[in-house]
PDB file of N, CA and C in Angstrom:
ATOM      1  N   MET A 278       7.524  15.284 -37.476  1.00 92.00           N
ATOM      2  CA  MET A 278       7.595  14.878 -38.958  1.00 92.00           C
ATOM      3  C   MET A 278       9.184  14.558 -39.197  1.00 92.00           C
ATOM      4  N   HIS A 279       9.585  13.471 -39.650  1.00 96.00           N
ATOM      5  CA  HIS A 279      11.053  13.159 -39.971  1.00 96.00           C
ATOM      6  C   HIS A 279      11.435  14.018 -41.302  1.00 96.00           C
ATOM      7  N   GLN A 280      12.704  14.278 -41.094  1.00 97.00           N
ATOM      8  CA  GLN A 280      13.357  15.049 -42.238  1.00 97.00           C
ATOM      9  C   GLN A 280      14.822  14.468 -42.366  1.00 97.00           C
ATOM     10  N   ILE A 281      15.535  14.750 -43.553  1.00 98.00           N
ATOM     11  CA  ILE A 281      16.878  14.151 -43.572  1.00 98.00           C
ATOM     12  C   ILE A 281      17.686  15.594 -43.908  1.00 98.00           C
ATOM     13  N   LYS A 282      18.862  15.237 -43.684  1.00 98.00           N
ATOM     14  CA  LYS A 282      19.809  15.957 -43.890  1.00 98.00           C
ATOM     15  C   LYS A 282      21.097  15.199 -44.625  1.00 98.00           C
ATOM     16  N   ILE A 283      21.594  15.679 -45.799  1.00 98.00           N
ATOM     17  CA  ILE A 283      22.794  14.911 -46.391  1.00 98.00           C
ATOM     18  C   ILE A 283      23.972  15.721 -46.278  1.00 98.00           C
ATOM     19  N   PHE A 284      25.020  15.014 -45.821  1.00 97.00           N
ATOM     20  CA  PHE A 284      26.371  15.584 -45.844  1.00 97.00           C
ATOM     21  C   PHE A 284      27.151  14.746 -46.844  1.00 97.00           C
ATOM     22  N   LYS A 285      28.103  15.407 -47.416  1.00 96.00           N
ATOM     23  CA  LYS A 285      28.997  14.551 -48.497  1.00 96.00           C
ATOM     24  C   LYS A 285      30.514  15.258 -48.343  1.00 96.00           C
ATOM     25  N   GLY A 286      31.308  14.499 -48.516  1.00 94.00           N
ATOM     26  CA  GLY A 286      32.795  14.742 -48.418  1.00 94.00           C
ATOM     27  C   GLY A 286      33.486  13.869 -49.106  1.00 94.00           C
ATOM     28  N   VAL A 287      34.903  13.810 -48.944  1.00 92.00           N
ATOM     29  CA  VAL A 287      36.002  12.838 -49.518  1.00 92.00           C
ATOM     30  C   VAL A 287      36.789  12.373 -48.211  1.00 92.00           C
ATOM     31  N   GLU A 288      37.215  11.215 -48.618  1.00 91.00           N
ATOM     32  CA  GLU A 288      37.873  10.482 -47.416  1.00 91.00           C
ATOM     33  C   GLU A 288      39.382  11.125 -47.045  1.00 91.00           C
ATOM     34  N   ASN A 289      39.725  11.834 -47.815  1.00 90.00           N
ATOM     35  CA  ASN A 289      41.047  12.675 -47.138  1.00 90.00           C
ATOM     36  C   ASN A 289      40.755  13.949 -46.609  1.00 90.00           C
ATOM     37  N   ASN A 290      39.509  14.101 -46.297  1.00 93.00           N
ATOM     38  CA  ASN A 290      38.981  15.348 -45.479  1.00 93.00           C
ATOM     39  C   ASN A 290      37.911  15.107 -44.680  1.00 93.00           C
ATOM     40  N   LEU A 291      38.099  13.824 -43.749  1.00 94.00           N
ATOM     41  CA  LEU A 291      36.856  13.436 -43.054  1.00 94.00           C
ATOM     42  C   LEU A 291      36.989  14.205 -41.515  1.00 94.00           C
ATOM     43  N   ASN A 292      38.248  14.815 -41.237  1.00 96.00           N
ATOM     44  CA  ASN A 292      37.988  15.689 -40.063  1.00 96.00           C
ATOM     45  C   ASN A 292      37.116  16.866 -40.433  1.00 96.00           C
ATOM     46  N   SER A 293      37.280  17.525 -41.535  1.00 96.00           N
ATOM     47  CA  SER A 293      36.217  18.663 -41.834  1.00 96.00           C
ATOM     48  C   SER A 293      34.864  18.155 -42.011  1.00 96.00           C
ATOM     49  N   LEU A 294      34.587  17.060 -42.406  1.00 96.00           N
ATOM     50  CA  LEU A 294      32.925  16.495 -42.695  1.00 96.00           C
ATOM     51  C   LEU A 294      32.552  16.371 -41.315  1.00 96.00           C
ATOM     52  N   GLU A 295      33.537  15.616 -40.330  1.00 96.00           N
ATOM     53  CA  GLU A 295      32.946  15.360 -38.873  1.00 96.00           C
ATOM     54  C   GLU A 295      32.585  16.813 -38.343  1.00 96.00           C
ATOM     55  N   LYS A 296      33.476  17.791 -38.578  1.00 97.00           N
ATOM     56  CA  LYS A 296      33.345  19.138 -37.825  1.00 97.00           C
ATOM     57  C   LYS A 296      32.083  19.699 -38.345  1.00 97.00           C
ATOM     58  N   ASP A 297      31.741  19.721 -39.523  1.00 97.00           N
ATOM     59  CA  ASP A 297      30.606  20.300 -40.266  1.00 97.00           C
ATOM     60  C   ASP A 297      29.368  19.419 -39.418  1.00 97.00           C
ATOM     61  N   ILE A 298      29.300  18.140 -39.483  1.00 97.00           N
ATOM     62  CA  ILE A 298      28.004  17.303 -39.020  1.00 97.00           C
ATOM     63  C   ILE A 298      28.056  17.721 -37.451  1.00 97.00           C
ATOM     64  N   ASN A 299      29.069  17.591 -36.810  1.00 97.00           N
ATOM     65  CA  ASN A 299      28.919  17.974 -35.410  1.00 97.00           C
ATOM     66  C   ASN A 299      28.458  19.380 -34.972  1.00 97.00           C
ATOM     67  N   GLN A 300      28.914  20.278 -35.806  1.00 98.00           N
ATOM     68  CA  GLN A 300      28.538  21.599 -35.559  1.00 98.00           C
ATOM     69  C   GLN A 300      27.190  21.821 -35.812  1.00 98.00           C
ATOM     70  N   TRP A 301      26.574  21.080 -37.196  1.00 97.00           N
ATOM     71  CA  TRP A 301      25.106  21.294 -37.407  1.00 97.00           C
ATOM     72  C   TRP A 301      24.281  20.668 -36.105  1.00 97.00           C
ATOM     73  N   LEU A 302      24.777  19.532 -35.737  1.00 96.00           N
ATOM     74  CA  LEU A 302      24.142  18.761 -34.974  1.00 96.00           C
ATOM     75  C   LEU A 302      24.017  19.546 -33.304  1.00 96.00           C
ATOM     76  N   PHE A 303      24.945  20.349 -32.955  1.00 96.00           N
ATOM     77  CA  PHE A 303      25.011  21.385 -32.129  1.00 96.00           C
ATOM     78  C   PHE A 303      24.156  22.446 -32.263  1.00 96.00           C
ATOM     79  N   THR A 304      24.300  23.228 -33.272  1.00 96.00           N
ATOM     80  CA  THR A 304      23.513  24.426 -33.412  1.00 96.00           C
ATOM     81  C   THR A 304      21.967  24.118 -33.612  1.00 96.00           C
ATOM     82  N   SER A 305      21.663  22.960 -34.409  1.00 96.00           N
ATOM     83  CA  SER A 305      20.363  22.688 -34.839  1.00 96.00           C
ATOM     84  C   SER A 305      19.214  22.217 -33.607  1.00 96.00           C
ATOM     85  N   LYS A 306      20.034  21.543 -32.631  1.00 94.00           N
ATOM     86  CA  LYS A 306      19.384  20.859 -31.493  1.00 94.00           C
ATOM     87  C   LYS A 306      18.392  19.839 -32.051  1.00 94.00           C
ATOM     88  N   VAL A 307      18.518  19.212 -33.216  1.00 96.00           N
ATOM     89  CA  VAL A 307      17.599  18.368 -33.685  1.00 96.00           C
ATOM     90  C   VAL A 307      17.627  16.898 -32.901  1.00 96.00           C
ATOM     91  N   ARG A 308      16.511  16.288 -32.849  1.00 97.00           N
ATOM     92  CA  ARG A 308      16.507  14.917 -32.238  1.00 97.00           C
ATOM     93  C   ARG A 308      16.840  13.828 -33.355  1.00 97.00           C
ATOM     94  N   VAL A 309      17.932  13.256 -33.469  1.00 97.00           N
ATOM     95  CA  VAL A 309      18.367  12.352 -34.364  1.00 97.00           C
ATOM     96  C   VAL A 309      17.658  11.090 -34.169  1.00 97.00           C
ATOM     97  N   VAL A 310      17.032  10.485 -35.193  1.00 98.00           N
ATOM     98  CA  VAL A 310      16.199   9.304 -35.362  1.00 98.00           C
ATOM     99  C   VAL A 310      17.389   8.228 -35.785  1.00 98.00           C
ATOM    100  N   ASN A 311      18.229   8.492 -36.759  1.00 98.00           N
ATOM    101  CA  ASN A 311      19.023   7.367 -37.418  1.00 98.00           C
ATOM    102  C   ASN A 311      20.203   8.207 -38.047  1.00 98.00           C
ATOM    103  N   MET A 312      21.347   7.633 -38.353  1.00 97.00           N
ATOM    104  CA  MET A 312      22.268   8.013 -39.302  1.00 97.00           C
ATOM    105  C   MET A 312      22.931   6.761 -40.069  1.00 97.00           C
ATOM    106  N   PHE A 313      23.233   7.108 -41.292  1.00 98.00           N
ATOM    107  CA  PHE A 313      23.750   6.104 -42.088  1.00 98.00           C
ATOM    108  C   PHE A 313      24.544   6.290 -43.150  1.00 98.00           C
ATOM    109  N   GLY A 314      25.563   5.942 -43.661  1.00 97.00           N
ATOM    110  CA  GLY A 314      26.508   6.480 -44.760  1.00 97.00           C
ATOM    111  C   GLY A 314      27.094   5.261 -45.761  1.00 97.00           C
ATOM    112  N   ASN A 315      27.662   5.990 -46.392  1.00 96.00           N
ATOM    113  CA  ASN A 315      28.355   5.253 -47.510  1.00 96.00           C
ATOM    114  C   ASN A 315      29.674   6.106 -47.914  1.00 96.00           C
ATOM    115  N   ILE A 316      30.584   4.888 -48.418  1.00 94.00           N
ATOM    116  CA  ILE A 316      31.865   5.407 -48.933  1.00 94.00           C
ATOM    117  C   ILE A 316      31.895   4.777 -50.335  1.00 94.00           C
ATOM    118  N   ALA A 317      31.967   5.509 -51.284  1.00 92.00           N
ATOM    119  CA  ALA A 317      32.243   4.946 -52.872  1.00 92.00           C
ATOM    120  C   ALA A 317      33.461   5.310 -53.514  1.00 92.00           C
ATOM    121  N   PRO A 318      34.342   4.277 -53.700  1.00 83.00           N
ATOM    122  CA  PRO A 318      35.563   4.376 -54.364  1.00 83.00           C
ATOM    123  C   PRO A 318      35.364   5.044 -55.465  1.00 83.00           C
ATOM    124  N   GLN A 319      36.451   5.715 -55.972  1.00 77.00           N
ATOM    125  CA  GLN A 319      36.548   6.197 -57.267  1.00 77.00           C
ATOM    126  C   GLN A 319      37.555   5.604 -58.220  1.00 77.00           C
ATOM    127  N   SER A 320      37.254   5.519 -59.616  1.00 64.00           N
ATOM    128  CA  SER A 320      38.232   4.853 -60.303  1.00 64.00           C
ATOM    129  C   SER A 320      38.974   5.643 -61.126  1.00 64.00           C
ATOM    130  N   ALA A 321      38.929   7.017 -61.031  1.00 62.00           N
ATOM    131  CA  ALA A 321      39.886   8.172 -61.503  1.00 62.00           C
ATOM    132  C   ALA A 321      41.346   8.017 -60.939  1.00 62.00           C
ATOM    133  N   PRO A 322      42.410   8.182 -61.684  1.00 60.00           N
ATOM    134  CA  PRO A 322      43.545   8.303 -61.067  1.00 60.00           C
ATOM    135  C   PRO A 322      43.747   9.436 -59.951  1.00 60.00           C
ATOM    136  N   PRO A 323      44.638   9.000 -59.041  1.00 57.00           N
ATOM    137  CA  PRO A 323      44.704  10.065 -58.000  1.00 57.00           C
ATOM    138  C   PRO A 323      45.203  11.340 -58.271  1.00 57.00           C
ATOM    139  N   LEU A 324      44.771  12.653 -57.701  1.00 60.00           N
ATOM    140  CA  LEU A 324      45.331  13.670 -57.740  1.00 60.00           C
ATOM    141  C   LEU A 324      47.086  13.850 -57.410  1.00 60.00           C
ATOM    142  N   GLU A 325      47.771  14.548 -58.165  1.00 63.00           N
ATOM    143  CA  GLU A 325      49.187  14.680 -57.618  1.00 63.00           C
ATOM    144  C   GLU A 325      49.238  15.080 -56.224  1.00 63.00           C
ATOM    145  N   GLY A 326      49.857  14.337 -55.188  1.00 61.00           N
ATOM    146  CA  GLY A 326      50.096  14.999 -54.062  1.00 61.00           C
ATOM    147  C   GLY A 326      48.943  14.585 -53.314  1.00 61.00           C
ATOM    148  N   VAL A 327      47.852  13.989 -53.485  1.00 61.00           N
ATOM    149  CA  VAL A 327      46.671  13.542 -52.674  1.00 61.00           C
ATOM    150  C   VAL A 327      46.849  12.257 -52.124  1.00 61.00           C
ATOM    151  N   GLN A 328      46.616  12.172 -50.900  1.00 59.00           N
ATOM    152  CA  GLN A 328      46.869  10.805 -50.363  1.00 59.00           C
ATOM    153  C   GLN A 328      45.447  10.225 -49.846  1.00 59.00           C
ATOM    154  N   SER A 329      45.268   8.767 -50.201  1.00 55.00           N
ATOM    155  CA  SER A 329      44.000   8.463 -49.928  1.00 55.00           C
ATOM    156  C   SER A 329      44.247   7.285 -49.108  1.00 55.00           C
ATOM    157  N   LEU A 330      43.261   6.250 -48.445  1.00 57.00           N
ATOM    158  CA  LEU A 330      43.581   5.224 -47.831  1.00 57.00           C
ATOM    159  C   LEU A 330      44.508   4.052 -48.440  1.00 57.00           C
ATOM    160  N   GLY A 331      43.995   3.945 -49.826  1.00 52.00           N
ATOM    161  CA  GLY A 331      44.768   2.860 -50.300  1.00 52.00           C
ATOM    162  C   GLY A 331      46.131   3.410 -51.136  1.00 52.00           C
ATOM    163  N   LYS A 332      46.184   4.775 -51.261  1.00 57.00           N
ATOM    164  CA  LYS A 332      47.316   5.347 -51.758  1.00 57.00           C
ATOM    165  C   LYS A 332      47.392   5.288 -53.371  1.00 57.00           C
ATOM    166  N   SER A 333      46.710   4.334 -53.959  1.00 65.00           N
ATOM    167  CA  SER A 333      46.856   3.951 -55.448  1.00 65.00           C
ATOM    168  C   SER A 333      45.758   4.207 -56.029  1.00 65.00           C
ATOM    169  N   PHE A 334      44.581   4.911 -55.349  1.00 71.00           N
ATOM    170  CA  PHE A 334      43.266   5.203 -56.087  1.00 71.00           C
ATOM    171  C   PHE A 334      43.243   6.626 -55.397  1.00 71.00           C
ATOM    172  N   ALA A 335      42.132   7.372 -56.190  1.00 80.00           N
ATOM    173  CA  ALA A 335      41.629   8.518 -55.762  1.00 80.00           C
ATOM    174  C   ALA A 335      40.810   8.446 -54.528  1.00 80.00           C
ATOM    175  N   PRO A 336      40.771   9.602 -53.706  1.00 86.00           N
ATOM    176  CA  PRO A 336      39.949   9.749 -52.652  1.00 86.00           C
ATOM    177  C   PRO A 336      38.475   9.325 -52.679  1.00 86.00           C
ATOM    178  N   SER A 337      37.973   8.594 -52.060  1.00 91.00           N
ATOM    179  CA  SER A 337      36.590   8.061 -52.137  1.00 91.00           C
ATOM    180  C   SER A 337      35.528   9.217 -51.603  1.00 91.00           C
ATOM    181  N   ASP A 338      34.518   9.346 -52.237  1.00 93.00           N
ATOM    182  CA  ASP A 338      33.375   9.964 -51.809  1.00 93.00           C
ATOM    183  C   ASP A 338      32.746   9.428 -50.505  1.00 93.00           C
ATOM    184  N   VAL A 339      32.340  10.401 -49.600  1.00 95.00           N
ATOM    185  CA  VAL A 339      31.732   9.715 -48.361  1.00 95.00           C
ATOM    186  C   VAL A 339      30.546  10.696 -48.459  1.00 95.00           C
ATOM    187  N   MET A 340      29.490   9.689 -47.924  1.00 96.00           N
ATOM    188  CA  MET A 340      27.965  10.430 -47.791  1.00 96.00           C
ATOM    189  C   MET A 340      27.534  10.009 -46.533  1.00 96.00           C
ATOM    190  N   LEU A 341      26.832  11.074 -45.714  1.00 97.00           N
ATOM    191  CA  LEU A 341      26.109  10.565 -44.543  1.00 97.00           C
ATOM    192  C   LEU A 341      24.888  11.352 -44.411  1.00 97.00           C
ATOM    193  N   VAL A 342      23.846  10.422 -44.125  1.00 98.00           N
ATOM    194  CA  VAL A 342      22.437  10.926 -44.216  1.00 98.00           C
ATOM    195  C   VAL A 342      21.856  10.815 -42.752  1.00 98.00           C
ATOM    196  N   VAL A 343      21.492  12.081 -42.272  1.00 98.00           N
ATOM    197  CA  VAL A 343      21.213  12.067 -40.954  1.00 98.00           C
ATOM    198  C   VAL A 343      19.408  12.251 -41.034  1.00 98.00           C
ATOM    199  N   LEU A 344      18.783  11.142 -40.442  1.00 98.00           N
ATOM    200  CA  LEU A 344      17.356  11.176 -40.271  1.00 98.00           C
ATOM    201  C   LEU A 344      16.847  11.976 -38.971  1.00 98.00           C
ATOM    202  N   TYR A 345      16.275  12.903 -38.966  1.00 98.00           N
ATOM    203  CA  TYR A 345      15.903  13.610 -37.699  1.00 98.00           C
ATOM    204  C   TYR A 345      14.494  14.263 -37.428  1.00 98.00           C
ATOM    205  N   GLU A 346      14.270  14.618 -36.339  1.00 97.00           N
ATOM    206  CA  GLU A 346      13.005  15.535 -36.028  1.00 97.00           C
ATOM    207  C   GLU A 346      13.338  16.890 -35.684  1.00 97.00           C
ATOM    208  N   GLU A 347      12.797  17.840 -35.858  1.00 93.00           N
ATOM    209  CA  GLU A 347      12.997  19.272 -35.533  1.00 93.00           C
ATOM    210  C   GLU A 347      12.485  19.390 -33.940  1.00 93.00           C
ATOM    211  N   PRO A 348      13.218  20.219 -33.333  1.00 86.00           N
ATOM    212  CA  PRO A 348      12.880  20.302 -31.802  1.00 86.00           C
ATOM    213  C   PRO A 348      11.492  20.919 -31.649  1.00 86.00           C
ATOM    214  N   ILE A 349      10.780  20.497 -30.437  1.00 80.00           N
ATOM    215  CA  ILE A 349       9.356  21.212 -30.368  1.00 80.00           C
ATOM    216  C   ILE A 349       9.561  22.387 -29.640  1.00 80.00           C
TER     217      ILE A 349
END
């Protein structure tokens, strides 16, 4: 049976998000059926000292959905 796992983060911390996803994939031993994601820009002013890709906007939210099957 297919199941989903949702990961979320922000664009200025993608390394941590990647690490979390890769760690989960490694430890869970699931069979990935599909992965898809989205990045949603924020309209709020950037936090002081925080860098984003555009530098004039707040860091965007990032979401990744993993569709998977449990190991047999």
